[in-house]
XYZ file of N, CA and C in Angstrom:
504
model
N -4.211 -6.902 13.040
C -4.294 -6.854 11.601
C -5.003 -8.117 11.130
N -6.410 -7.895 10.164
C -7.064 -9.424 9.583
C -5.940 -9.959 8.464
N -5.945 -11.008 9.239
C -4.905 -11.751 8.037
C -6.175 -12.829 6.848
N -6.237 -12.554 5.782
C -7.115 -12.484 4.677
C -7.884 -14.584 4.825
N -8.627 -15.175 4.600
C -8.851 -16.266 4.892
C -7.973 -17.195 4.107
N -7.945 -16.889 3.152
C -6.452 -17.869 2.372
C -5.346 -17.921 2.854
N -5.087 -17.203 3.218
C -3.755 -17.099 3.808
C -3.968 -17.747 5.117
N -4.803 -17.898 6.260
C -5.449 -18.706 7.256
C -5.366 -19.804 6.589
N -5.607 -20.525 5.232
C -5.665 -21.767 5.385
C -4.458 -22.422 5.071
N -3.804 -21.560 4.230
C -2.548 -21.728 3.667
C -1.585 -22.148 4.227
N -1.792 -21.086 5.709
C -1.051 -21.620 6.834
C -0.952 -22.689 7.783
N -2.818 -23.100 7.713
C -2.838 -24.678 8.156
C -2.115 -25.317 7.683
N -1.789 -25.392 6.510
C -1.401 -26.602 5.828
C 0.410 -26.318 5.502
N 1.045 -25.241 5.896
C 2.107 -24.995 5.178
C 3.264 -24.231 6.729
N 2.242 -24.155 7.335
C 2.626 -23.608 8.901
C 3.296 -22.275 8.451
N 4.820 -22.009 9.325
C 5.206 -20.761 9.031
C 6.331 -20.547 7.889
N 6.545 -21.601 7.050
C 7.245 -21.802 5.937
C 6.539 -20.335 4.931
N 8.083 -20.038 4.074
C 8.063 -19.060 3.561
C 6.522 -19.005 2.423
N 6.004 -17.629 2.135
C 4.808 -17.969 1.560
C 4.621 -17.173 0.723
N 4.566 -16.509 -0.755
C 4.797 -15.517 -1.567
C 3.478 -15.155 -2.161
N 3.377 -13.781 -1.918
C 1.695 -13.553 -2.220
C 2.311 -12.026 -2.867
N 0.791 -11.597 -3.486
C 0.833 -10.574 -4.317
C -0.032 -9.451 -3.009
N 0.787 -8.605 -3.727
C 0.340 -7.206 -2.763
C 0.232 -6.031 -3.660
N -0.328 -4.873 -3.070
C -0.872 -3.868 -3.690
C -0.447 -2.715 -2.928
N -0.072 -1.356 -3.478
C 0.370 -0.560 -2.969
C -0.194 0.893 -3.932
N -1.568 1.371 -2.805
C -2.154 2.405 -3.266
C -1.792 4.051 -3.224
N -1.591 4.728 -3.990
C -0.835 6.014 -3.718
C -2.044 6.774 -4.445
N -2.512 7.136 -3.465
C -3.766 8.130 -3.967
C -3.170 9.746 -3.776
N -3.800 10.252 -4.849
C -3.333 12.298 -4.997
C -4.680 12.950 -5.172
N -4.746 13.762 -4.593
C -5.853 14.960 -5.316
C -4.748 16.125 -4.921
N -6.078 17.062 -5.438
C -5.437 18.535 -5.598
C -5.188 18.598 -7.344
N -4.561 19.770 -7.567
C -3.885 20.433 -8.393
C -2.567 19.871 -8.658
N -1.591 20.018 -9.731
C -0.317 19.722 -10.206
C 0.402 20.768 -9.295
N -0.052 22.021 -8.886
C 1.248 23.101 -8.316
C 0.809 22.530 -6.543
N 0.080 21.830 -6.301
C -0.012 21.912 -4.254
C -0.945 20.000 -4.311
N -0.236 19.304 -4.802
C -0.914 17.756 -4.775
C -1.189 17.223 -3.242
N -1.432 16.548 -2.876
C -1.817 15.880 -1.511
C -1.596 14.322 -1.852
N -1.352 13.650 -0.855
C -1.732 12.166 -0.710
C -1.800 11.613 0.714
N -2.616 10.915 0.270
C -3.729 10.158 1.288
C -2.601 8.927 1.656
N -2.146 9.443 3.287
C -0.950 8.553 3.958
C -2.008 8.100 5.336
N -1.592 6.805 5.730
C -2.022 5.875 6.705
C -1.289 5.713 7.542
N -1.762 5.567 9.097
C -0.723 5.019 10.096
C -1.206 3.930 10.358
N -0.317 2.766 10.341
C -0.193 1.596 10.838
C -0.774 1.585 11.944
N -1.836 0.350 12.406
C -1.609 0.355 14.056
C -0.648 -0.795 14.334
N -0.144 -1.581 13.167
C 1.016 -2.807 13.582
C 2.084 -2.154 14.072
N 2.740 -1.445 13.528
C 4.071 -0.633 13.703
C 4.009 0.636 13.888
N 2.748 1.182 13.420
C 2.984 2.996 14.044
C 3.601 3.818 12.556
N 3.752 3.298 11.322
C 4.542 3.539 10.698
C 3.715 4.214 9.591
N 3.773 5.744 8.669
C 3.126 6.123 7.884
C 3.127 5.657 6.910
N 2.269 5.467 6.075
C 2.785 4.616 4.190
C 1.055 5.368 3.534
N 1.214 4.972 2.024
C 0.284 4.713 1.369
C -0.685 3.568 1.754
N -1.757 3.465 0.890
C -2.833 2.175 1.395
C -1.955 0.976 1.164
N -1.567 0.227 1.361
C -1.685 -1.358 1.156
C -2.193 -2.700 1.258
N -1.984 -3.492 0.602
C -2.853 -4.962 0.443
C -2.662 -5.848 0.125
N -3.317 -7.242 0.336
C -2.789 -8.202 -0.156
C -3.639 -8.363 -1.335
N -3.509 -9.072 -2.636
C -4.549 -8.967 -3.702
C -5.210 -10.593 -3.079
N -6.750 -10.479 -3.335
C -7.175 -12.119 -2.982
C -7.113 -13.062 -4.414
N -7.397 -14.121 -3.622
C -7.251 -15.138 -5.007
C -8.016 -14.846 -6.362
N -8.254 -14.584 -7.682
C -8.629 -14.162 -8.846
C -8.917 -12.551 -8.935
N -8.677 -11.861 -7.668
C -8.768 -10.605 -8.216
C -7.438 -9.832 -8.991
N -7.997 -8.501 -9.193
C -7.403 -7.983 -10.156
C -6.395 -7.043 -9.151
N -5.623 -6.860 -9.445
C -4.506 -6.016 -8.501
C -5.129 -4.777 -8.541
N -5.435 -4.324 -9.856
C -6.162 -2.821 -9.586
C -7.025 -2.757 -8.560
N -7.913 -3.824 -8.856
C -9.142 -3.486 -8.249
C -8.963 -4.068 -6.556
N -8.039 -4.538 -6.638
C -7.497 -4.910 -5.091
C -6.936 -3.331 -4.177
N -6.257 -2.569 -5.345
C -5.794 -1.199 -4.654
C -7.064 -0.705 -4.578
N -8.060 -0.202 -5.221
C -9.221 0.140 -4.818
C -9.972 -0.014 -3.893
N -9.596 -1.186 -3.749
C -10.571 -2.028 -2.052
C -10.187 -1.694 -0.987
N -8.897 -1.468 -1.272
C -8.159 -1.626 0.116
C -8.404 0.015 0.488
N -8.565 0.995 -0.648
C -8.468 2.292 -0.151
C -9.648 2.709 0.480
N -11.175 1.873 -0.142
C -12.214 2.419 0.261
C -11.821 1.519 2.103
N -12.146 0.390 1.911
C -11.790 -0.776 3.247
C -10.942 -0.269 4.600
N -9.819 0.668 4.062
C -9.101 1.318 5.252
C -8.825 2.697 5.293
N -9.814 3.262 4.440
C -9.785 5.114 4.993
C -11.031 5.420 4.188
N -12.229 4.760 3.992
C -13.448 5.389 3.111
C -13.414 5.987 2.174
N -12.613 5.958 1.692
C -12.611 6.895 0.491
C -12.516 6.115 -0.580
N -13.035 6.647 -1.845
C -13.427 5.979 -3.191
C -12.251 6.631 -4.163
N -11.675 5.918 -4.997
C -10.201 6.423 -5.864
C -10.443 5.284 -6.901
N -10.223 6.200 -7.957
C -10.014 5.708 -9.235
C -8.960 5.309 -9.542
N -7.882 4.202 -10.164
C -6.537 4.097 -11.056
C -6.598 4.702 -11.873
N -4.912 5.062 -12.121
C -4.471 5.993 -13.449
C -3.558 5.218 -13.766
N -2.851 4.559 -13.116
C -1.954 3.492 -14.057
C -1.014 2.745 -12.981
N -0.312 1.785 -13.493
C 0.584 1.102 -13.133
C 1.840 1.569 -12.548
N 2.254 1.867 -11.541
C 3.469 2.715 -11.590
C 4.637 1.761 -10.917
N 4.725 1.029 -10.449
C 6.268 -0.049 -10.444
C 5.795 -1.283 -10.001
N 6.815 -1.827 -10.056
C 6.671 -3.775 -10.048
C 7.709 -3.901 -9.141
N 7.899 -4.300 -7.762
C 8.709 -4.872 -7.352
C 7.950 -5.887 -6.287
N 9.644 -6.196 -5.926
C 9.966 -7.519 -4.832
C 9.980 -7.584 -3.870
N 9.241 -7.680 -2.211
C 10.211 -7.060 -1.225
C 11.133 -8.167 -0.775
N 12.060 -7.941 -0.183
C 12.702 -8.851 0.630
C 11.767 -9.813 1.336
N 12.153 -11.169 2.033
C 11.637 -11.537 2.998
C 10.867 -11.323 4.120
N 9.878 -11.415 5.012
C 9.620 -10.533 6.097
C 9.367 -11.653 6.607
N 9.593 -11.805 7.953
C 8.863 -12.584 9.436
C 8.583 -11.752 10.184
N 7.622 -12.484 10.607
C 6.474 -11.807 11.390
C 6.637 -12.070 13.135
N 6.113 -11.558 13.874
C 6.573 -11.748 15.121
C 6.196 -13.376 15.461
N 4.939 -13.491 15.359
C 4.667 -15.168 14.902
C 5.430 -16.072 14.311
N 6.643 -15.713 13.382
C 7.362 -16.528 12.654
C 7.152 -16.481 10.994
N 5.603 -16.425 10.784
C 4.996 -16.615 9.682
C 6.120 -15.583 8.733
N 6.331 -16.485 7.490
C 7.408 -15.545 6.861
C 6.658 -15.798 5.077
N 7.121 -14.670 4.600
C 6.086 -13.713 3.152
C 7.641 -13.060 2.300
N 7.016 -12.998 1.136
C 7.850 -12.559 0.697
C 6.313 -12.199 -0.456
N 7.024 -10.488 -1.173
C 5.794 -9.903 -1.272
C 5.880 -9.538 -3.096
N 5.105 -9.595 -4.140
C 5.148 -9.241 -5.342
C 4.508 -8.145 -5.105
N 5.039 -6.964 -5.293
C 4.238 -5.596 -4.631
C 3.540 -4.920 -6.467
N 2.804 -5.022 -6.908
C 2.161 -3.680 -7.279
C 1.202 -2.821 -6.731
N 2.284 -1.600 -7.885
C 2.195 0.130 -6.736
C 1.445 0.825 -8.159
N 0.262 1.282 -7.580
C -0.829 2.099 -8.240
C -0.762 3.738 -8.184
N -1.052 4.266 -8.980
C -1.210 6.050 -8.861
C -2.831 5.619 -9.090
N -3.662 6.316 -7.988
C -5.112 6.188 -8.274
C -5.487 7.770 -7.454
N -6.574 8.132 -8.049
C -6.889 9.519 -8.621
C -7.826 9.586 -7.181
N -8.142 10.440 -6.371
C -9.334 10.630 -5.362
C -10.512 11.227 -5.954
N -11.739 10.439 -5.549
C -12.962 10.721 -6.133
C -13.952 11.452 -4.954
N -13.910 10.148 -4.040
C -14.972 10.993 -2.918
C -14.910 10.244 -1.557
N -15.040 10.851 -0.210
C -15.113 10.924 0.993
C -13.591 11.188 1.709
N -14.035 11.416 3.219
C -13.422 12.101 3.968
C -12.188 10.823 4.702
N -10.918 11.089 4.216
C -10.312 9.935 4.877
C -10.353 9.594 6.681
N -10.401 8.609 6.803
C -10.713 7.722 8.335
C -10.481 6.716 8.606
N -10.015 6.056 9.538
C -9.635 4.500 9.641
C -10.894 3.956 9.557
N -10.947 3.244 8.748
C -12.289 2.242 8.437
C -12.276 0.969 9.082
N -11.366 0.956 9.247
C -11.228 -0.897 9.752
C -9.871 -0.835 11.093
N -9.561 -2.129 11.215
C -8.576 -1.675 12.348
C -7.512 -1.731 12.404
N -6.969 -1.948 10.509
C -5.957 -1.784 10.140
C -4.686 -0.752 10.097
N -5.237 0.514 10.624
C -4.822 1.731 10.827
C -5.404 2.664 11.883
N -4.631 3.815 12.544
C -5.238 4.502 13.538
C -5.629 5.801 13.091
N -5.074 6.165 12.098
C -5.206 7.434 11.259
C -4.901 7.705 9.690
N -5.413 8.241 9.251
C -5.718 8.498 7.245
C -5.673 10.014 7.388
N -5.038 10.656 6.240
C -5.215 11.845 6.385
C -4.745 12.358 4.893
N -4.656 13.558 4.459
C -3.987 14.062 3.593
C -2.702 15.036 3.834
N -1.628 14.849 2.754
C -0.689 15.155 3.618
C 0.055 15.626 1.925
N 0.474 16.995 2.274
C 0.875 18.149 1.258
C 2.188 16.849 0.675
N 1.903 16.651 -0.756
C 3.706 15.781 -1.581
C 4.320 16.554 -1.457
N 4.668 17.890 -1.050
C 5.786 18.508 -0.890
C 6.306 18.372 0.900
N 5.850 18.043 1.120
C 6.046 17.361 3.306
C 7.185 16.357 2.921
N 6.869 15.380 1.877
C 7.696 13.745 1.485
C 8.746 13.617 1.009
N 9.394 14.721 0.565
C 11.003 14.808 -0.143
C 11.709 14.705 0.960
N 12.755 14.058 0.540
C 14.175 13.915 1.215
C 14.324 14.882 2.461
N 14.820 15.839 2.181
C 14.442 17.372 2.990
C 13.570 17.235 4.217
N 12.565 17.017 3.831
C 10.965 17.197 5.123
C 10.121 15.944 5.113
N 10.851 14.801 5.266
C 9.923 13.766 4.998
C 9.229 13.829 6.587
N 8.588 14.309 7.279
C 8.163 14.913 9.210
C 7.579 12.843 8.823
N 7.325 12.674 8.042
C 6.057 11.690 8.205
C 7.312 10.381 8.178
N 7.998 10.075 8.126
C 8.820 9.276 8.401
C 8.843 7.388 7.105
N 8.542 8.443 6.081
C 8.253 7.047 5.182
C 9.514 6.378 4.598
N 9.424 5.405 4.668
C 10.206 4.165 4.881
C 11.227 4.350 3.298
N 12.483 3.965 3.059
C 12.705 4.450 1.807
C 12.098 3.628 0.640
N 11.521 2.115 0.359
C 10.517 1.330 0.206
C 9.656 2.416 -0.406
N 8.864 2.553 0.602
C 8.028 3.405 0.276
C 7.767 4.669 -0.309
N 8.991 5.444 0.148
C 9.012 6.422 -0.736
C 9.422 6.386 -1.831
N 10.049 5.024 -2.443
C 9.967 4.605 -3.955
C 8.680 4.664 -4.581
N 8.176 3.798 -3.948
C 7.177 3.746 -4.525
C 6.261 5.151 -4.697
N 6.481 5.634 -3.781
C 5.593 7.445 -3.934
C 6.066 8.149 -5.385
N 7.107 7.798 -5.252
C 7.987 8.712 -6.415
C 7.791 8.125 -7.847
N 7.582 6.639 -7.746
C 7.122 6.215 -9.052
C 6.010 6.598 -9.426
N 5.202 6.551 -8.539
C 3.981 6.932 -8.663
C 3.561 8.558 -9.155
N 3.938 9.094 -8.610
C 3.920 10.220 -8.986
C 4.468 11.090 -10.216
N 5.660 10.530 -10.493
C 6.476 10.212 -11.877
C 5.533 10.132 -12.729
N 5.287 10.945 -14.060
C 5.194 11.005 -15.744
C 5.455 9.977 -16.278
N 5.617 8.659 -16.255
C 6.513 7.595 -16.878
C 5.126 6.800 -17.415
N 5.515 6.238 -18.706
C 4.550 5.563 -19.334
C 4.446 4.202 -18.611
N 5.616 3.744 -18.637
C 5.998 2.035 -17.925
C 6.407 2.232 -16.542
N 5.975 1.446 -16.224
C 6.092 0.781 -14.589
C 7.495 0.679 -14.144
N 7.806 1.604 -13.381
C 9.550 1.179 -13.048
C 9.466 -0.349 -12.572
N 10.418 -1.119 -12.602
C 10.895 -2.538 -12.212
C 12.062 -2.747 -11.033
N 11.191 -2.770 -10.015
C 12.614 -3.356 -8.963
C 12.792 -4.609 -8.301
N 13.430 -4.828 -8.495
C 14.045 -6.430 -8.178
C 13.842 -6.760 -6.830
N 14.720 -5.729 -5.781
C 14.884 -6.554 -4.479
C 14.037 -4.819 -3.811
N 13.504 -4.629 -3.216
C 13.606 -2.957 -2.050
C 13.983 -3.684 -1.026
N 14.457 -2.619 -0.039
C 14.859 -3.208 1.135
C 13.336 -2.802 2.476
């Protein structure tokens, strides 16, 4: 996984002391309202399915950070539709030690154009995958409950951004 160059230097100087950065969490849909799809990623760190994610870089815009990250790790081009939650994650260490703690905004962004694919070597597979597979019931794809917050906000009618404090 490229760990972003700021964060490389950050770490020169700060070693593996805790380090709090902003992240991005892309939940892309096409289709129709009655048979939606979203564009889920497998990890090659952990093997683990999710939406796009990212770290935002220094002066960019979180939107436009979910955007990057979607074309950057599955080719595909997606528009934002809005803001859909604000949270916290817990702590994380890394097998290295290096320890993060994450300001996550989670995007609903619209699919415009190309064929999803691992673009980079951040992932082994991109695909589209029926929102009715992701409920409680049939989640086959194994998303994290984290994450499937965030799916659900996203997908959610809600004018404002749900707010969560801690996810696990």
């Amino acid at each position: 996984m490229p760990v972003p160059e700021f964060v490389t230097a950050l770490r020169s100087k700060i070693g593996t002391d805790p380090l709090w950065l902003i992240g991005c969490t892309a939940v892309v849909t096409r289709g129709d309202a009655a048979a939606p799809q979203l564009l889920l990623v497998r990890r090659a760190d952990n093997g683990a399915w999710t939406p796009v994610t990212g770290i935002v870089d220094p002066g960019e815009h979180p939107s436009v950070a979910a955007v990057r990250e979607v074309l950057e790790e599955t080719a595909v081009t997606a528009k934002v539709v809005r803001l859909a939650q604000v949270g916290v994650t817990r702590q994380v260490r890394y097998p290295n030690g290096d320890q993060t703690q994450y300001l996550d905004l989670t995007y609903r962004l619209r699919y415009r154009t190309g064929r999803p694919r691992p673009a980079d070597d951040e992932n082994t597979d991109a695909r589209w995958v029926p929102v009715a597979e992701l409920g409680a019931a049939g989640n086959r794809w194994g998303l994290s409950a984290a994450m499937q917050a965030r799916v659900s906000a996203a997908l959610a009618d809600e004018a404002a951004p749900r707010q969560v404090l801690l996810e696990g």
